[in-house]
Short mmCIF file of C-alpha atoms and ligand atoms in Angstrom, two decimals:
data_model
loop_
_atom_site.label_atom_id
_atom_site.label_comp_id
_atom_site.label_asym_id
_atom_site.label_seq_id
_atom_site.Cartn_x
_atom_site.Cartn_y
_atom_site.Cartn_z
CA UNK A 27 -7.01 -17.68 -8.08
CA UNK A 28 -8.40 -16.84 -4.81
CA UNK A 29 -8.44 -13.18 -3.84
CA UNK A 30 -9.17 -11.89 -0.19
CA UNK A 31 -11.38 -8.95 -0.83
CA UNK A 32 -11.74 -6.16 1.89
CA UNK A 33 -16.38 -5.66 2.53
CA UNK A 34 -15.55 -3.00 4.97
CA UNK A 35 -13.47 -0.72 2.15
CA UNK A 36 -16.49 2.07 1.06
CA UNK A 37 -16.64 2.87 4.68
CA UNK A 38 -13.93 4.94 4.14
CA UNK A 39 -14.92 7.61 1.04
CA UNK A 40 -12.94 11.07 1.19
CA UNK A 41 -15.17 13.70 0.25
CA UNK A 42 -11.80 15.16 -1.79
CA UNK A 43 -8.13 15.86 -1.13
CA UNK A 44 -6.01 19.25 -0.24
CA UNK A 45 -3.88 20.15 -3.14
CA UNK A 46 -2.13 23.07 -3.48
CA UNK A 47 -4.46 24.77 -1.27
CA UNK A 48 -7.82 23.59 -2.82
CA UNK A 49 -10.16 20.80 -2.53
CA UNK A 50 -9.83 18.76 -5.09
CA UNK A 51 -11.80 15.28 -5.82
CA UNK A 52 -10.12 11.97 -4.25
CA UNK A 53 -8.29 9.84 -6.93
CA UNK A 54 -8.38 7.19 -3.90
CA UNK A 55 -12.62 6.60 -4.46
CA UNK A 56 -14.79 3.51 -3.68
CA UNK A 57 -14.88 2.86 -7.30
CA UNK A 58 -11.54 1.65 -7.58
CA UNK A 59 -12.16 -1.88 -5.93
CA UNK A 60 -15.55 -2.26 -7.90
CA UNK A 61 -13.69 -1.42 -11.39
CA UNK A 62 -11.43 -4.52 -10.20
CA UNK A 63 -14.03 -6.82 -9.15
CA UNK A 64 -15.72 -6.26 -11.96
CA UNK A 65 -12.56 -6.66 -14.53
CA UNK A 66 -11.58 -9.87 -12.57
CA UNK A 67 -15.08 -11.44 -13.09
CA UNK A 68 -15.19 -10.88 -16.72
CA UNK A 69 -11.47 -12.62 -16.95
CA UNK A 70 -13.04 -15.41 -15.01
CA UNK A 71 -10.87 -17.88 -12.74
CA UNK A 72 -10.99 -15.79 -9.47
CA UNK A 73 -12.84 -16.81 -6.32
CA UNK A 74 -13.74 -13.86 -3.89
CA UNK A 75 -13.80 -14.62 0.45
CA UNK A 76 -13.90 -12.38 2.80
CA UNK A 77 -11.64 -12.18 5.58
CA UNK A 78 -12.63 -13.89 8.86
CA UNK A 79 -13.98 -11.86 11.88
CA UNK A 80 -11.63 -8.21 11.36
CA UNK A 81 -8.72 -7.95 14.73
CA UNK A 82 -6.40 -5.76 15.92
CA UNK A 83 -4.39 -8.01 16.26
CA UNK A 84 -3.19 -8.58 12.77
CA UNK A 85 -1.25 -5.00 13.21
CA UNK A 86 1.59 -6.06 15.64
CA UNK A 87 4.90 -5.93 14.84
CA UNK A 88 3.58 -3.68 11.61
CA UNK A 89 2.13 -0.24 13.97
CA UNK A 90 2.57 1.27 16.71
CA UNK A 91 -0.64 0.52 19.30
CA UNK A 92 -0.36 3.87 20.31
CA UNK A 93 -1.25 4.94 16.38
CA UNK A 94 -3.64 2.53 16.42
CA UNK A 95 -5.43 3.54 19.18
CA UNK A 96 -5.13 7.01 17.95
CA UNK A 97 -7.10 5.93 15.17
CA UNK A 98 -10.13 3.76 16.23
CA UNK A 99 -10.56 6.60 18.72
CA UNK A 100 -10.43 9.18 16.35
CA UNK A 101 -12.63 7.19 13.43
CA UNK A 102 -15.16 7.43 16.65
CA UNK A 103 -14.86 10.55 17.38
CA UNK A 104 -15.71 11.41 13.85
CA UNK A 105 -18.74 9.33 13.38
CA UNK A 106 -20.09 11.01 17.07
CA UNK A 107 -19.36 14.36 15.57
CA UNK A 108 -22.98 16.58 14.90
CA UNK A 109 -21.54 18.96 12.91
CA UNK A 110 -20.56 17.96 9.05
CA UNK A 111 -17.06 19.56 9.17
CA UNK A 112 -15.77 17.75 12.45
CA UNK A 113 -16.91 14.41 10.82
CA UNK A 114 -13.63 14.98 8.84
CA UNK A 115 -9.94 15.20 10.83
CA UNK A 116 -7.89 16.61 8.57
CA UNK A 117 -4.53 18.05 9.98
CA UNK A 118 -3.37 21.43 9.16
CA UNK A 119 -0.22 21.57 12.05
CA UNK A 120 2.53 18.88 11.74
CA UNK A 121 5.24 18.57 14.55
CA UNK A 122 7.90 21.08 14.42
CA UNK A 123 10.85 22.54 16.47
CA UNK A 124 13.51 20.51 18.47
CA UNK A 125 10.86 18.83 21.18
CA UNK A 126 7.92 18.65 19.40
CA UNK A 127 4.34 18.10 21.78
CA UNK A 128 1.37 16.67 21.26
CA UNK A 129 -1.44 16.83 23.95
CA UNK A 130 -4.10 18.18 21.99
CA UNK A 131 -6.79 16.48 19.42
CA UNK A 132 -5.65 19.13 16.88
CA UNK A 133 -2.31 18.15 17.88
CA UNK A 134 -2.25 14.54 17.37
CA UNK A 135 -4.18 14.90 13.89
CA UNK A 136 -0.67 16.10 12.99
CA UNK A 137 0.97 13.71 15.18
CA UNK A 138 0.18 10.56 13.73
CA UNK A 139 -0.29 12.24 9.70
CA UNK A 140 2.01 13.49 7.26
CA UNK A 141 0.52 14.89 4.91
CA UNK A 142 -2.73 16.69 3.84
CA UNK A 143 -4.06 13.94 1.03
CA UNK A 144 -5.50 11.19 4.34
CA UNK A 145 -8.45 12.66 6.54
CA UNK A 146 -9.71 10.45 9.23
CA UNK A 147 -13.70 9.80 8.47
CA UNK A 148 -15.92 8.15 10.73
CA UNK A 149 -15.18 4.84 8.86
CA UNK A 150 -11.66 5.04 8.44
CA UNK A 151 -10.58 3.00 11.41
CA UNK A 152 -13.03 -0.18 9.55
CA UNK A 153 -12.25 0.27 6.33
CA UNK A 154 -8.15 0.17 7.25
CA UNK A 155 -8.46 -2.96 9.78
CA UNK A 156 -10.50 -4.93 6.93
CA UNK A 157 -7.94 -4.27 4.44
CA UNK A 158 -5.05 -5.43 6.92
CA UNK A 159 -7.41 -8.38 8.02
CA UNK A 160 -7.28 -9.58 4.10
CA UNK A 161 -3.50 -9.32 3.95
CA UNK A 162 -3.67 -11.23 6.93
CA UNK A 163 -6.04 -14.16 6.10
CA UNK A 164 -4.04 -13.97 2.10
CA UNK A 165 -0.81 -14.43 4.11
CA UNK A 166 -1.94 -17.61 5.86
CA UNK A 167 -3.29 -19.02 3.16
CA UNK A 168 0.14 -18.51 1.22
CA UNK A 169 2.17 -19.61 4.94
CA UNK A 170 0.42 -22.87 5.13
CA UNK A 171 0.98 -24.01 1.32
CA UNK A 172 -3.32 -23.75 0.60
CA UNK A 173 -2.24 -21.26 -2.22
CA UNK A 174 0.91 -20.72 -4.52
CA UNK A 175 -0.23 -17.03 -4.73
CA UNK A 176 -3.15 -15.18 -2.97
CA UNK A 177 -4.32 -11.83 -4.06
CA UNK A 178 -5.71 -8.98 -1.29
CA UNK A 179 -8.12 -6.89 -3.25
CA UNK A 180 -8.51 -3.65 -0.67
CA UNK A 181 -8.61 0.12 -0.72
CA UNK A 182 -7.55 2.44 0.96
CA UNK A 183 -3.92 1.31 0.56
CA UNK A 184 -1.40 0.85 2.64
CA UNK A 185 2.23 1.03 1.56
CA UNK A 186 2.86 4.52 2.68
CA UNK A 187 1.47 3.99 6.36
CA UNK A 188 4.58 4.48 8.31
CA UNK A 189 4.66 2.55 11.72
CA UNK A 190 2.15 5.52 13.62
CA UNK A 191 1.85 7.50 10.90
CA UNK A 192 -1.04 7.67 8.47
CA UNK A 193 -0.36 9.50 4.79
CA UNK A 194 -0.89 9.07 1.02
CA UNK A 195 -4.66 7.62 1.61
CA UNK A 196 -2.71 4.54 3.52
CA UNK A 197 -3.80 3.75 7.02
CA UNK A 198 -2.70 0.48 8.21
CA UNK A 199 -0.01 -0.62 5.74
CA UNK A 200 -1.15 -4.33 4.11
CA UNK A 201 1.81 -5.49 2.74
CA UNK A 202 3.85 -4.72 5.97
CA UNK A 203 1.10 -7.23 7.94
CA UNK A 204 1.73 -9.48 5.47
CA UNK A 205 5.26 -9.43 5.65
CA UNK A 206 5.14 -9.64 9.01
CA UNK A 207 3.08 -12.55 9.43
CA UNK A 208 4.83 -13.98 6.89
CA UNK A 209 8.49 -13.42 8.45
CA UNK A 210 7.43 -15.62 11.44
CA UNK A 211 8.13 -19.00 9.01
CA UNK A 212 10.98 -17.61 7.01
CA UNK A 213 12.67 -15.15 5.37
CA UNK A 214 10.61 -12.49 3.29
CA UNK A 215 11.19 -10.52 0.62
CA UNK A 216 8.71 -7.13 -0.32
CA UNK A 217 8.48 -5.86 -4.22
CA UNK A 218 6.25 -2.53 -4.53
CA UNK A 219 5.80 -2.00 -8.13
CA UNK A 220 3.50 0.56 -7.36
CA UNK A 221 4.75 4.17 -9.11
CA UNK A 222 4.70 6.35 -6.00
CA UNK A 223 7.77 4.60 -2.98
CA UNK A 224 6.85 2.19 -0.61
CA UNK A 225 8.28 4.40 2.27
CA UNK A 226 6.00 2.86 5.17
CA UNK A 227 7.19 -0.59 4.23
CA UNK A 228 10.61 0.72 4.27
CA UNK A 229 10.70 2.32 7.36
CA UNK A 230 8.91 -0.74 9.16
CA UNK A 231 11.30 -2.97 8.14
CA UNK A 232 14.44 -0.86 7.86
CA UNK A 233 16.16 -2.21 10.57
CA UNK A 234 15.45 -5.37 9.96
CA UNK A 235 17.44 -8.56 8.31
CA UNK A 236 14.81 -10.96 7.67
CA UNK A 237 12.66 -8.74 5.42
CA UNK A 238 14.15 -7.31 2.09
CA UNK A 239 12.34 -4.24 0.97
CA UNK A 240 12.51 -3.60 -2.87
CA UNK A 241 10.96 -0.63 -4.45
CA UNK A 242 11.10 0.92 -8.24
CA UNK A 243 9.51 4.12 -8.22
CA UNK A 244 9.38 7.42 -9.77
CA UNK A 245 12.57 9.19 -8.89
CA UNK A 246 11.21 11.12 -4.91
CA UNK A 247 13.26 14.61 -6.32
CA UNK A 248 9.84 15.15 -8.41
CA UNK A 249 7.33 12.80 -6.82
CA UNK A 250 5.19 11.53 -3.91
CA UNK A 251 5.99 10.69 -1.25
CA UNK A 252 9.23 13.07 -1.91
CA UNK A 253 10.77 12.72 1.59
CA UNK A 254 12.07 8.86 1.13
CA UNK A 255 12.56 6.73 -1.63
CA UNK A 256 15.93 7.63 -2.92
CA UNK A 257 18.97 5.21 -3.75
CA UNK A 258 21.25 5.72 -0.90
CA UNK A 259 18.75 4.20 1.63
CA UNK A 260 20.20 1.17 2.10
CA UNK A 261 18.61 0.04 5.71
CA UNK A 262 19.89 0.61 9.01
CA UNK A 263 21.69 -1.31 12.04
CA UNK A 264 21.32 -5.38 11.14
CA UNK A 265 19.07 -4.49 8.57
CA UNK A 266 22.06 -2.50 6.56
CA UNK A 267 21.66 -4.11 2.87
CA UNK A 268 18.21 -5.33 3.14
CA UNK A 269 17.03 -1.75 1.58
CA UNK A 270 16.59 -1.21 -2.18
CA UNK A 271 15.25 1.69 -3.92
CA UNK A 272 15.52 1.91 -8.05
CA UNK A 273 13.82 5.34 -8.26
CA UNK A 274 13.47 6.34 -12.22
CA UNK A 275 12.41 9.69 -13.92
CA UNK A 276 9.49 11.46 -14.84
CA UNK A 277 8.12 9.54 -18.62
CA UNK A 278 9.95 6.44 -17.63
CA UNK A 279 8.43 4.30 -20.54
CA UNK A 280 9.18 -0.02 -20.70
CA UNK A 281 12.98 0.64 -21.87
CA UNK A 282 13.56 2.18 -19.24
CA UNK A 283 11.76 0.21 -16.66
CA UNK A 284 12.27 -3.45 -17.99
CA UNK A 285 15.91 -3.17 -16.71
CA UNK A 286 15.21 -1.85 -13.32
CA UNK A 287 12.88 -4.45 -12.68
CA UNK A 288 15.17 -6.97 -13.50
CA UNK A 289 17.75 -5.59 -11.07
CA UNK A 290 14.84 -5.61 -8.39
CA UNK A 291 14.25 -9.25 -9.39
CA UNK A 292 18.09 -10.11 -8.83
CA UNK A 293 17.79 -8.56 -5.72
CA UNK A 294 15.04 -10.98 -4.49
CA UNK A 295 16.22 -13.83 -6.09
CA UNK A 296 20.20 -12.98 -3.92
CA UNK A 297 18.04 -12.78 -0.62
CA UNK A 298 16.68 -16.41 -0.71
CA UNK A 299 13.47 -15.33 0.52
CA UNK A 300 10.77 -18.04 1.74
CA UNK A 301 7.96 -15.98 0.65
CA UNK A 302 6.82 -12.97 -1.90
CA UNK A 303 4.66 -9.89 -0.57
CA UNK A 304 4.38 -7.95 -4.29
CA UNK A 305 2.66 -4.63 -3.68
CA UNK A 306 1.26 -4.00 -7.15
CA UNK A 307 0.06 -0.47 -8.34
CA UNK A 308 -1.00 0.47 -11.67
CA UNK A 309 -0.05 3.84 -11.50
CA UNK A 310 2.93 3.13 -13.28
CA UNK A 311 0.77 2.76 -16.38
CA UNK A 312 0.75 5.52 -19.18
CA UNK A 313 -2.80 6.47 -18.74
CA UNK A 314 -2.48 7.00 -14.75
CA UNK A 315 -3.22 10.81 -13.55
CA UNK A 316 -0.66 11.36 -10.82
CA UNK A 317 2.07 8.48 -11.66
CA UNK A 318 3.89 10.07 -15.15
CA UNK A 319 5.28 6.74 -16.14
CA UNK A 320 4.54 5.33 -19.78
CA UNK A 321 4.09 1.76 -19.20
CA UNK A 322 1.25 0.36 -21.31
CA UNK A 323 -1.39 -2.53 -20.31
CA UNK A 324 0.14 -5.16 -22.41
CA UNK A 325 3.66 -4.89 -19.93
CA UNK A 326 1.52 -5.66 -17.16
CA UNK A 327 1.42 -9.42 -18.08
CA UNK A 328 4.99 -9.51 -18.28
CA UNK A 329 5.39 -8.05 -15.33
CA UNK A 330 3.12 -10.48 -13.63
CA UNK A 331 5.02 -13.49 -15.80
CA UNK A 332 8.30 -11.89 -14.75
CA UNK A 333 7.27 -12.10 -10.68
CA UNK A 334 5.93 -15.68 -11.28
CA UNK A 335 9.72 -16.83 -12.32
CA UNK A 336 10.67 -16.13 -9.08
CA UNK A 337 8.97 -19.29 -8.62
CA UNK A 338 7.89 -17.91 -4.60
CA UNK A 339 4.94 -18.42 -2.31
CA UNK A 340 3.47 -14.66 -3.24
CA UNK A 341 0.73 -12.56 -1.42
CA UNK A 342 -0.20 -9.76 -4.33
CA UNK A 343 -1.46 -6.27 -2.34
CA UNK A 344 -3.55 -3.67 -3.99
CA UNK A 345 -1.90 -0.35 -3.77
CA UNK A 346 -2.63 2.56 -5.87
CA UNK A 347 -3.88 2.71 -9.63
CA UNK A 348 -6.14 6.00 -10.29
CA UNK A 349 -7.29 5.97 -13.53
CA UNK A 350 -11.33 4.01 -13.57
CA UNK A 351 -10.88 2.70 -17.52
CA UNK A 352 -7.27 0.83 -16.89
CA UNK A 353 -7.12 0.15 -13.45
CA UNK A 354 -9.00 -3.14 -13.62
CA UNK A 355 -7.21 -3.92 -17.13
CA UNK A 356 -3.74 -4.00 -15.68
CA UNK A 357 -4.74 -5.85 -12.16
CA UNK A 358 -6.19 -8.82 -14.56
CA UNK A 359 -2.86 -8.37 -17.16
CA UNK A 360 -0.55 -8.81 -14.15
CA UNK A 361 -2.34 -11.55 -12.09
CA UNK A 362 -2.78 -12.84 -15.64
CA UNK A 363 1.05 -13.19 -16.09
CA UNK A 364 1.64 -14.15 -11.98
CA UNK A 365 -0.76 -17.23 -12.26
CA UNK A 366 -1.12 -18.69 -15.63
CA UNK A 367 -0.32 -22.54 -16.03
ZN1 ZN B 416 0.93 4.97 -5.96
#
């Protein structure tokens, strides 16, 4: 299987994350995509390329250039910073009140952020772009019928990158590129398995007909991203209907979870799509430190086998997965089950 791995990603290494009003160390590390690597190699059967020459514009249709000039400028602005603490942009004011302005640096840090978990670092702007460069390249392999199924191995991740918004350690959101790219020769259809809601892929694509979001998730009442992910967002305007969200509770174990899948499966299999973007996180499995779902490694081929039967042109995008022992474990169980023979 050939995966589309992102050089560019340890440019980008928060020093930790604001929780509950302390520092804390980032579950989003550098590690992460060597614990994969390294997992994948020992499986065997994967190439690794790197994406071609990294361009803006691979982002169309997916940001906002305003956000993205926002965010080269401020990744520069960072790295021509002296002093230690202004190599780090955190935000600490988000917009408020009924006409909400935002003229100032500190201003736009809140602007074009949502939460306090993403900090713009000198290499930020890099590491992002390469990631949405592999979805990219992984898309056009998958668009011109080189590949049955491509996987983009890349950190930070992207699904909860809203159009100009960065937030939960996602920049530029991959799968949404992908999508994107990908709705230009058909219809497409997005699955985020990851634990925590796709809610920048939803909100990219909400109004749209030609690209089916589907997301199972841990119910947003009790978990990131909180704000979006619930059942009654159905899509908007033409793209009324092409919205799905099967949040679940807290210590959802496989029971639970086999069913819902299924139902997200139906709903991709109803749309007709011409292509697959899956955006796989293993946060969903038992041993994850932020996710609280039980699923264990072994349900990680059948949820790759379970994709496969959907018998579609698939790009697979890295999203979350934050414990370093099972991480790489579940990404080779589920490509495992997407590609075997
Ligand atoms: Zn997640």
């Amino acid at each position: 299987m050939r995966v589309i791995w992102n050089p560019k990603h340890a440019d980008h290494a928060a020093p930790g994350e604001w929780e509950g009003g302390a520092v804390i160390p980032c579950y989003e590390a550098p590690e992460r995509l060597g614990l994969i690597r390294a997992a994948l190699d020992a499986a065997g059967g994967f190439t690794f390329e790197e994406p071609a020459r990294p361009s803006e514009e691979v982002l169309a249709g997916a940001h906002d250039p305003a956000y993205v000039t926002y965010l080269r400028e401020a990744s520069a602005e960072a790295r021509r910073a002296r002093d230690p603490a202004a190599k780090q942009l955190w935000p600490t004011v988000f917009p408020f009140g009924p006409n909400p302005r935002a003229t100032g640096a500190r201003a736009l840090r809140g602007r074009y952020c949502f939460d306090t978990y993403t900090p713009i670092l000198p290499g930020t702007f890099a590491a992002a772009l390469g990631g949405a460069n592999a979805a990219a390249q992984a898309a056009d392999l998958v668009a011109a019928g080189t590949e049955r199924a491509v996987y983009v191995l890349t950190r930070p991740p992207g699904h909860h990158a809203e159009p100009d918004r960065c937030g939960g350690y996602c920049y530029f959101n991959n799968a949404a590129v992908a999508a994107e790219r990908l709705s230009k020769r058909g219809p497409v259809a997005v699955l985020d398995l990851d634990v925590h809601h796709g809610n920048g892929t939803q909100h990219i694509f909400y109004a749209r007909a030609d690209v089916l979001t589907v997301s199972v998730h841990g119910d947003p009442a009790a978990l990131y991203p909180f704000f979006s992910g619930f059942a009654d967002e159905t899509g908007t305007g033409t793209g009324l209907g092409a919205n799905l969200n099967l949040p679940l509770p807290h210590g959802t174990g496989v029971k639970e979870y086999r069913p819902a899948l299924a139902t997200a499966l139906d709903a991709v299999r109803r749309f007709k799509p011409a292509f697959l973007v899956f955006a796989f996180g293993a946060d969903a499995h038992e041993a994850d430190p932020i996710g609280g779902f039980k699923l264990p490694t072994k349900f990680y081929t059948e949820m790759g086998a379970a994709v496969r039967e959907l018998g579609l042109p698939t790009v697979v995008v890295q999203e979350g997965g934050y414990n370093p022992a099972t991480l790489g474990p579940c990404v080779v169980e589920v490509l495992k089950g997407l590609h075997a023979d």
